[in-house]
mmCIF file of C-alpha atoms in Angstrom:
data_model
loop_
_atom_site.group_PDB
_atom_site.id
_atom_site.type_symbol
_atom_site.label_atom_id
_atom_site.label_comp_id
_atom_site.label_asym_id
_atom_site.label_seq_id
_atom_site.Cartn_x
_atom_site.Cartn_y
_atom_site.Cartn_z
ATOM 1 C CA UNK A 246 0.000 0.000 0.000
ATOM 2 C CA UNK A 247 2.842 2.377 0.852
ATOM 3 C CA UNK A 248 4.515 1.742 -2.520
ATOM 4 C CA UNK A 249 1.269 2.520 -4.371
ATOM 5 C CA UNK A 250 0.787 5.699 -2.370
ATOM 6 C CA UNK A 251 4.390 6.753 -3.052
ATOM 7 C CA UNK A 252 3.837 6.166 -6.766
ATOM 8 C CA UNK A 253 0.769 8.439 -6.703
ATOM 9 C CA UNK A 254 2.804 11.109 -4.937
ATOM 10 C CA UNK A 255 5.584 10.904 -7.539
ATOM 11 C CA UNK A 256 3.113 11.060 -10.424
ATOM 12 C CA UNK A 257 1.497 14.132 -8.859
ATOM 13 C CA UNK A 258 4.803 16.045 -8.798
ATOM 14 C CA UNK A 259 6.742 14.406 -11.648
ATOM 15 C CA UNK A 260 6.076 17.151 -14.184
ATOM 16 C CA UNK A 261 7.126 19.992 -11.895
ATOM 17 C CA UNK A 262 10.975 19.910 -11.750
ATOM 18 C CA UNK A 263 11.644 20.228 -15.482
ATOM 19 C CA UNK A 264 9.476 23.336 -15.670
ATOM 20 C CA UNK A 265 10.973 24.851 -12.543
ATOM 21 C CA UNK A 266 14.598 24.410 -13.708
ATOM 22 C CA UNK A 267 14.016 26.660 -16.739
ATOM 23 C CA UNK A 268 14.951 30.364 -16.614
ATOM 24 C CA UNK A 269 12.228 32.823 -15.757
ATOM 25 C CA UNK A 270 9.821 33.302 -18.607
ATOM 26 C CA UNK A 271 6.184 34.196 -19.176
ATOM 27 C CA UNK A 272 3.968 31.660 -17.468
ATOM 28 C CA UNK A 273 6.423 30.895 -14.647
ATOM 29 C CA UNK A 274 3.977 32.323 -12.105
ATOM 30 C CA UNK A 275 1.492 29.730 -13.288
ATOM 31 C CA UNK A 276 4.105 27.048 -12.645
ATOM 32 C CA UNK A 277 4.371 28.198 -9.034
ATOM 33 C CA UNK A 278 0.581 28.103 -8.750
ATOM 34 C CA UNK A 279 0.444 24.622 -10.268
ATOM 35 C CA UNK A 280 3.182 23.464 -7.878
ATOM 36 C CA UNK A 281 1.225 24.659 -4.870
ATOM 37 C CA UNK A 282 -1.925 23.056 -6.246
ATOM 38 C CA UNK A 283 -0.152 19.721 -6.719
ATOM 39 C CA UNK A 284 1.111 19.715 -3.120
ATOM 40 C CA UNK A 285 -2.343 20.693 -1.856
ATOM 41 C CA UNK A 286 -3.956 17.879 -3.855
ATOM 42 C CA UNK A 287 -1.508 15.327 -2.456
ATOM 43 C CA UNK A 288 -2.283 16.382 1.108
ATOM 44 C CA UNK A 289 -6.034 16.378 0.411
ATOM 45 C CA UNK A 290 -5.917 12.911 -1.174
ATOM 46 C CA UNK A 291 -3.933 11.588 1.772
ATOM 47 C CA UNK A 292 -6.398 12.969 4.308
ATOM 48 C CA UNK A 293 -9.297 11.444 2.386
ATOM 49 C CA UNK A 294 -7.459 8.124 2.124
ATOM 50 C CA UNK A 295 -7.079 8.017 5.914
ATOM 51 C CA UNK A 296 -10.759 8.896 6.515
ATOM 52 C CA UNK A 297 -9.827 11.964 8.555
ATOM 53 C CA UNK A 298 -13.419 13.149 8.830
ATOM 54 C CA UNK A 299 -14.464 9.787 10.271
ATOM 55 C CA UNK A 300 -11.643 9.909 12.833
ATOM 56 C CA UNK A 301 -12.732 13.345 14.013
ATOM 57 C CA UNK A 302 -16.361 12.261 14.251
ATOM 58 C CA UNK A 303 -15.353 9.336 16.485
ATOM 59 C CA UNK A 304 -13.732 11.582 19.109
ATOM 60 C CA UNK A 305 -15.265 10.940 22.549
ATOM 61 C CA UNK A 306 -15.840 14.581 23.372
ATOM 62 C CA UNK A 307 -17.171 14.359 26.927
ATOM 63 C CA UNK A 308 -14.478 11.897 27.958
ATOM 64 C CA UNK A 309 -11.860 14.262 26.585
ATOM 65 C CA UNK A 310 -13.339 17.247 28.410
ATOM 66 C CA UNK A 311 -13.417 15.284 31.636
ATOM 67 C CA UNK A 312 -9.859 13.964 31.247
ATOM 68 C CA UNK A 313 -8.492 17.401 30.393
ATOM 69 C CA UNK A 314 -9.675 18.924 33.654
ATOM 70 C CA UNK A 315 -11.104 21.888 31.745
ATOM 71 C CA UNK A 316 -14.614 21.331 33.050
ATOM 72 C CA UNK A 317 -15.411 22.540 36.540
ATOM 73 C CA UNK A 318 -15.935 19.785 39.151
ATOM 74 C CA UNK A 319 -19.343 18.243 38.670
ATOM 75 C CA UNK A 320 -19.886 19.923 35.307
ATOM 76 C CA UNK A 321 -19.381 16.793 33.240
ATOM 77 C CA UNK A 322 -21.324 14.805 35.836
ATOM 78 C CA UNK A 323 -24.209 17.249 35.557
ATOM 79 C CA UNK A 324 -24.122 16.936 31.780
ATOM 80 C CA UNK A 325 -23.921 13.154 31.505
ATOM 81 C CA UNK A 326 -26.277 12.472 34.382
ATOM 82 C CA UNK A 327 -25.904 12.374 38.154
ATOM 83 C CA UNK A 328 -27.599 10.551 41.013
ATOM 84 C CA UNK A 329 -29.897 13.531 41.533
ATOM 85 C CA UNK A 330 -31.074 13.155 37.947
ATOM 86 C CA UNK A 331 -31.808 9.445 38.079
ATOM 87 C CA UNK A 332 -35.242 9.960 36.532
ATOM 88 C CA UNK A 333 -33.660 11.231 33.327
ATOM 89 C CA UNK A 334 -31.471 9.779 30.649
ATOM 90 C CA UNK A 335 -27.798 10.590 30.441
ATOM 91 C CA UNK A 336 -26.722 13.577 28.398
ATOM 92 C CA UNK A 337 -24.296 13.380 25.488
ATOM 93 C CA UNK A 338 -22.165 15.463 23.155
ATOM 94 C CA UNK A 339 -21.593 14.004 19.692
ATOM 95 C CA UNK A 340 -19.558 15.374 16.811
ATOM 96 C CA UNK A 341 -21.430 15.236 13.498
ATOM 97 C CA UNK A 342 -21.241 16.589 9.948
ATOM 98 C CA UNK A 343 -17.448 16.875 9.830
ATOM 99 C CA UNK A 344 -16.233 18.789 6.765
ATOM 100 C CA UNK A 345 -12.607 19.315 5.782
ATOM 101 C CA UNK A 346 -12.187 21.858 3.020
ATOM 102 C CA UNK A 347 -10.156 19.537 0.787
ATOM 103 C CA UNK A 348 -10.465 21.872 -2.183
ATOM 104 C CA UNK A 349 -9.421 24.921 -0.172
ATOM 105 C CA UNK A 350 -6.035 23.814 1.197
ATOM 106 C CA UNK A 351 -3.669 26.765 0.843
ATOM 107 C CA UNK A 352 0.040 26.223 0.288
ATOM 108 C CA UNK A 353 2.564 28.995 0.915
ATOM 109 C CA UNK A 354 6.342 29.199 0.751
ATOM 110 C CA UNK A 355 8.224 31.699 2.889
ATOM 111 C CA UNK A 356 11.869 31.795 3.984
ATOM 112 C CA UNK A 357 12.498 28.283 2.617
ATOM 113 C CA UNK A 358 9.566 26.818 4.519
ATOM 114 C CA UNK A 359 6.351 25.360 3.179
ATOM 115 C CA UNK A 360 3.117 25.975 5.078
ATOM 116 C CA UNK A 361 -0.142 24.140 4.486
ATOM 117 C CA UNK A 362 -3.304 25.774 5.835
ATOM 118 C CA UNK A 363 -6.392 23.595 6.204
ATOM 119 C CA UNK A 364 -9.893 24.770 7.133
ATOM 120 C CA UNK A 365 -12.344 22.402 8.803
ATOM 121 C CA UNK A 366 -15.636 22.464 10.641
ATOM 122 C CA UNK A 367 -18.179 20.221 12.329
ATOM 123 C CA UNK A 368 -21.376 20.286 14.364
ATOM 124 C CA UNK A 369 -21.833 19.193 17.974
ATOM 125 C CA UNK A 370 -25.147 17.786 19.191
ATOM 126 C CA UNK A 371 -25.293 18.486 22.921
ATOM 127 C CA UNK A 372 -28.157 16.625 24.613
ATOM 128 C CA UNK A 373 -29.040 17.933 28.056
ATOM 129 C CA UNK A 374 -29.734 15.246 30.691
ATOM 130 C CA UNK A 375 -32.773 16.707 32.416
ATOM 131 C CA UNK A 376 -35.080 17.225 29.440
ATOM 132 C CA UNK A 377 -33.304 15.603 26.449
ATOM 133 C CA UNK A 378 -33.249 19.021 24.782
ATOM 134 C CA UNK A 379 -30.624 19.068 22.012
ATOM 135 C CA UNK A 380 -28.417 22.135 21.593
ATOM 136 C CA UNK A 381 -26.566 22.275 18.278
ATOM 137 C CA UNK A 382 -23.316 24.165 17.833
ATOM 138 C CA UNK A 383 -21.021 24.593 14.853
ATOM 139 C CA UNK A 384 -17.230 24.720 15.195
ATOM 140 C CA UNK A 385 -14.860 26.263 12.647
ATOM 141 C CA UNK A 386 -11.061 26.382 12.802
ATOM 142 C CA UNK A 387 -7.866 26.478 10.757
ATOM 143 C CA UNK A 388 -5.005 24.025 11.086
ATOM 144 C CA UNK A 389 -1.546 24.811 9.759
ATOM 145 C CA UNK A 390 1.610 22.747 9.405
ATOM 146 C CA UNK A 391 5.151 23.809 8.491
ATOM 147 C CA UNK A 392 7.735 21.633 6.777
ATOM 148 C CA UNK A 393 11.139 22.241 5.232
ATOM 149 C CA UNK A 394 14.345 20.580 4.080
ATOM 150 C CA UNK A 395 17.333 20.594 6.404
ATOM 151 C CA UNK A 396 20.921 19.520 5.664
ATOM 152 C CA UNK A 397 22.525 16.845 7.805
ATOM 153 C CA UNK A 398 26.263 16.631 8.607
ATOM 154 C CA UNK A 399 26.925 15.046 5.218
ATOM 155 C CA UNK A 400 25.132 17.761 3.263
ATOM 156 C CA UNK A 401 22.102 15.611 2.503
ATOM 157 C CA UNK A 402 18.696 17.194 2.806
ATOM 158 C CA UNK A 403 16.038 15.575 4.960
ATOM 159 C CA UNK A 404 12.410 16.537 5.336
ATOM 160 C CA UNK A 405 11.690 18.194 8.686
ATOM 161 C CA UNK A 406 8.104 18.623 9.817
ATOM 162 C CA UNK A 407 7.655 21.520 12.220
ATOM 163 C CA UNK A 408 4.726 22.801 14.187
ATOM 164 C CA UNK A 409 1.321 21.364 13.334
ATOM 165 C CA UNK A 410 -1.380 23.178 15.237
ATOM 166 C CA UNK A 411 -4.863 24.629 15.247
ATOM 167 C CA UNK A 412 -4.551 28.394 15.350
ATOM 168 C CA UNK A 413 -6.242 29.415 18.641
ATOM 169 C CA UNK A 414 -7.718 32.640 17.234
ATOM 170 C CA UNK A 415 -9.309 30.730 14.362
ATOM 171 C CA UNK A 416 -11.537 28.610 16.623
ATOM 172 C CA UNK A 417 -15.089 29.871 16.227
ATOM 173 C CA UNK A 418 -18.201 28.517 17.973
ATOM 174 C CA UNK A 419 -21.705 29.307 16.756
ATOM 175 C CA UNK A 420 -24.858 28.195 18.570
ATOM 176 C CA UNK A 421 -27.305 27.012 15.917
ATOM 177 C CA UNK A 422 -30.234 26.314 18.234
ATOM 178 C CA UNK A 423 -32.421 29.382 18.741
ATOM 179 C CA UNK A 424 -34.835 28.192 21.431
ATOM 180 C CA UNK A 425 -32.387 27.748 24.322
ATOM 181 C CA UNK A 426 -33.842 27.695 27.862
ATOM 182 C CA UNK A 427 -32.481 30.762 29.713
ATOM 183 C CA UNK A 428 -31.490 28.698 32.744
ATOM 184 C CA UNK A 429 -28.875 26.755 30.735
ATOM 185 C CA UNK A 430 -27.185 29.800 29.164
ATOM 186 C CA UNK A 431 -24.544 30.109 31.920
ATOM 187 C CA UNK A 432 -23.652 26.452 31.486
ATOM 188 C CA UNK A 433 -23.486 26.807 27.691
ATOM 189 C CA UNK A 434 -21.134 29.767 27.931
ATOM 190 C CA UNK A 435 -18.887 27.759 30.228
ATOM 191 C CA UNK A 436 -19.162 24.744 27.934
ATOM 192 C CA UNK A 437 -18.213 26.867 24.911
ATOM 193 C CA UNK A 438 -15.208 28.411 26.632
ATOM 194 C CA UNK A 439 -13.901 25.031 27.772
ATOM 195 C CA UNK A 440 -14.671 23.446 24.434
ATOM 196 C CA UNK A 441 -12.576 26.022 22.583
ATOM 197 C CA UNK A 442 -9.641 25.186 24.858
ATOM 198 C CA UNK A 443 -9.895 21.420 24.332
ATOM 199 C CA UNK A 444 -10.996 21.105 20.695
ATOM 200 C CA UNK A 445 -7.699 22.327 19.146
ATOM 201 C CA UNK A 446 -5.725 19.622 20.963
ATOM 202 C CA UNK A 447 -8.241 16.935 19.985
ATOM 203 C CA UNK A 448 -8.116 17.925 16.316
ATOM 204 C CA UNK A 449 -4.322 18.103 16.360
ATOM 205 C CA UNK A 450 -4.118 14.612 17.863
ATOM 206 C CA UNK A 451 -6.192 13.190 14.998
ATOM 207 C CA UNK A 452 -4.993 15.208 11.988
ATOM 208 C CA UNK A 453 -1.318 16.009 12.626
ATOM 209 C CA UNK A 454 -0.057 12.370 12.701
ATOM 210 C CA UNK A 455 -1.813 11.779 9.369
ATOM 211 C CA UNK A 456 -0.252 14.861 7.784
ATOM 212 C CA UNK A 457 3.136 13.727 9.095
ATOM 213 C CA UNK A 458 2.698 10.365 7.378
ATOM 214 C CA UNK A 459 1.513 11.991 4.129
ATOM 215 C CA UNK A 460 4.386 14.469 3.956
ATOM 216 C CA UNK A 461 6.994 11.784 4.580
ATOM 217 C CA UNK A 462 5.849 10.115 1.348
ATOM 218 C CA UNK A 463 6.954 13.176 -0.649
ATOM 219 C CA UNK A 464 10.112 12.917 -2.721
ATOM 220 C CA UNK A 465 12.842 15.088 -1.172
ATOM 221 C CA UNK A 466 14.476 15.827 -4.559
ATOM 222 C CA UNK A 467 11.250 17.254 -5.916
ATOM 223 C CA UNK A 468 10.737 19.438 -2.862
ATOM 224 C CA UNK A 469 14.327 20.650 -3.170
ATOM 225 C CA UNK A 470 13.717 21.686 -6.784
ATOM 226 C CA UNK A 471 10.691 23.723 -5.712
ATOM 227 C CA UNK A 472 12.669 25.461 -2.971
ATOM 228 C CA UNK A 473 15.416 26.499 -5.368
ATOM 229 C CA UNK A 474 13.281 29.172 -7.021
ATOM 230 C CA UNK A 475 11.573 32.410 -6.075
ATOM 231 C CA UNK A 476 9.491 32.343 -2.912
ATOM 232 C CA UNK A 477 5.753 32.100 -3.310
ATOM 233 C CA UNK A 478 3.798 34.922 -1.646
ATOM 234 C CA UNK A 479 2.815 34.014 1.889
ATOM 235 C CA UNK A 480 -0.880 33.472 2.391
ATOM 236 C CA UNK A 481 -2.320 34.338 5.792
ATOM 237 C CA UNK A 482 -5.425 32.700 7.197
ATOM 238 C CA UNK A 483 -8.292 34.763 8.507
ATOM 239 C CA UNK A 484 -8.817 34.805 12.263
ATOM 240 C CA UNK A 485 -12.339 34.245 13.455
ATOM 241 C CA UNK A 486 -14.040 35.419 16.598
ATOM 242 C CA UNK A 487 -16.573 33.748 18.847
ATOM 243 C CA UNK A 488 -20.324 33.958 19.107
ATOM 244 C CA UNK A 489 -22.098 34.004 22.452
ATOM 245 C CA UNK A 490 -25.167 31.857 23.005
ATOM 246 C CA UNK A 491 -28.487 33.671 22.987
ATOM 247 C CA UNK A 492 -29.417 35.389 26.236
#
């Protein structure tokens, strides 16, 4: 399987070096654009191959909140059901409708470093334990990863994968449910704040190892040929704010 995947990677980039080794000429800017597009497609295909959306959807959100210590004592217990709520079913928080923007992966090249920026989003169905009322939220965020080539003591270049992280300012929570009981608004605000602290780490734990594996399938010689030419303009991702629940 790894040999087939490596072959696909090589085919995706095979046509790039010969064009990049030519002197500057009309149409060279398009070559840079095509190079970025090829790298973006390889990353997108790899993420689809590894069923990244399914992995995110299978995250046990409440367990992660509880284990992280972000929730106040008793908060998770109140949500998933306590002895004082024995007449009601347990609450839950499930991730649904995961969407990675495969077609919108942005590649940039700055100071001899590649950066891939990936946008993703998903819904959370939060079922309250005392009345089975479902509160829906939508989460949006951007994940970025840096990688570059570094010389070893013998002058050989190796691929180095740097920081892979969800940009904290890009995490954006929107409450989709309009009819929210006023008495649960304080809890929802606390839930949102804690969620935005935990979600980036959960997404990183699922996506970053996959990106690491995908990038290590790239041919170092081809990456080196791309780095030997003019830098691509750096593309910055847009920071998003946060939306309070209705009051």
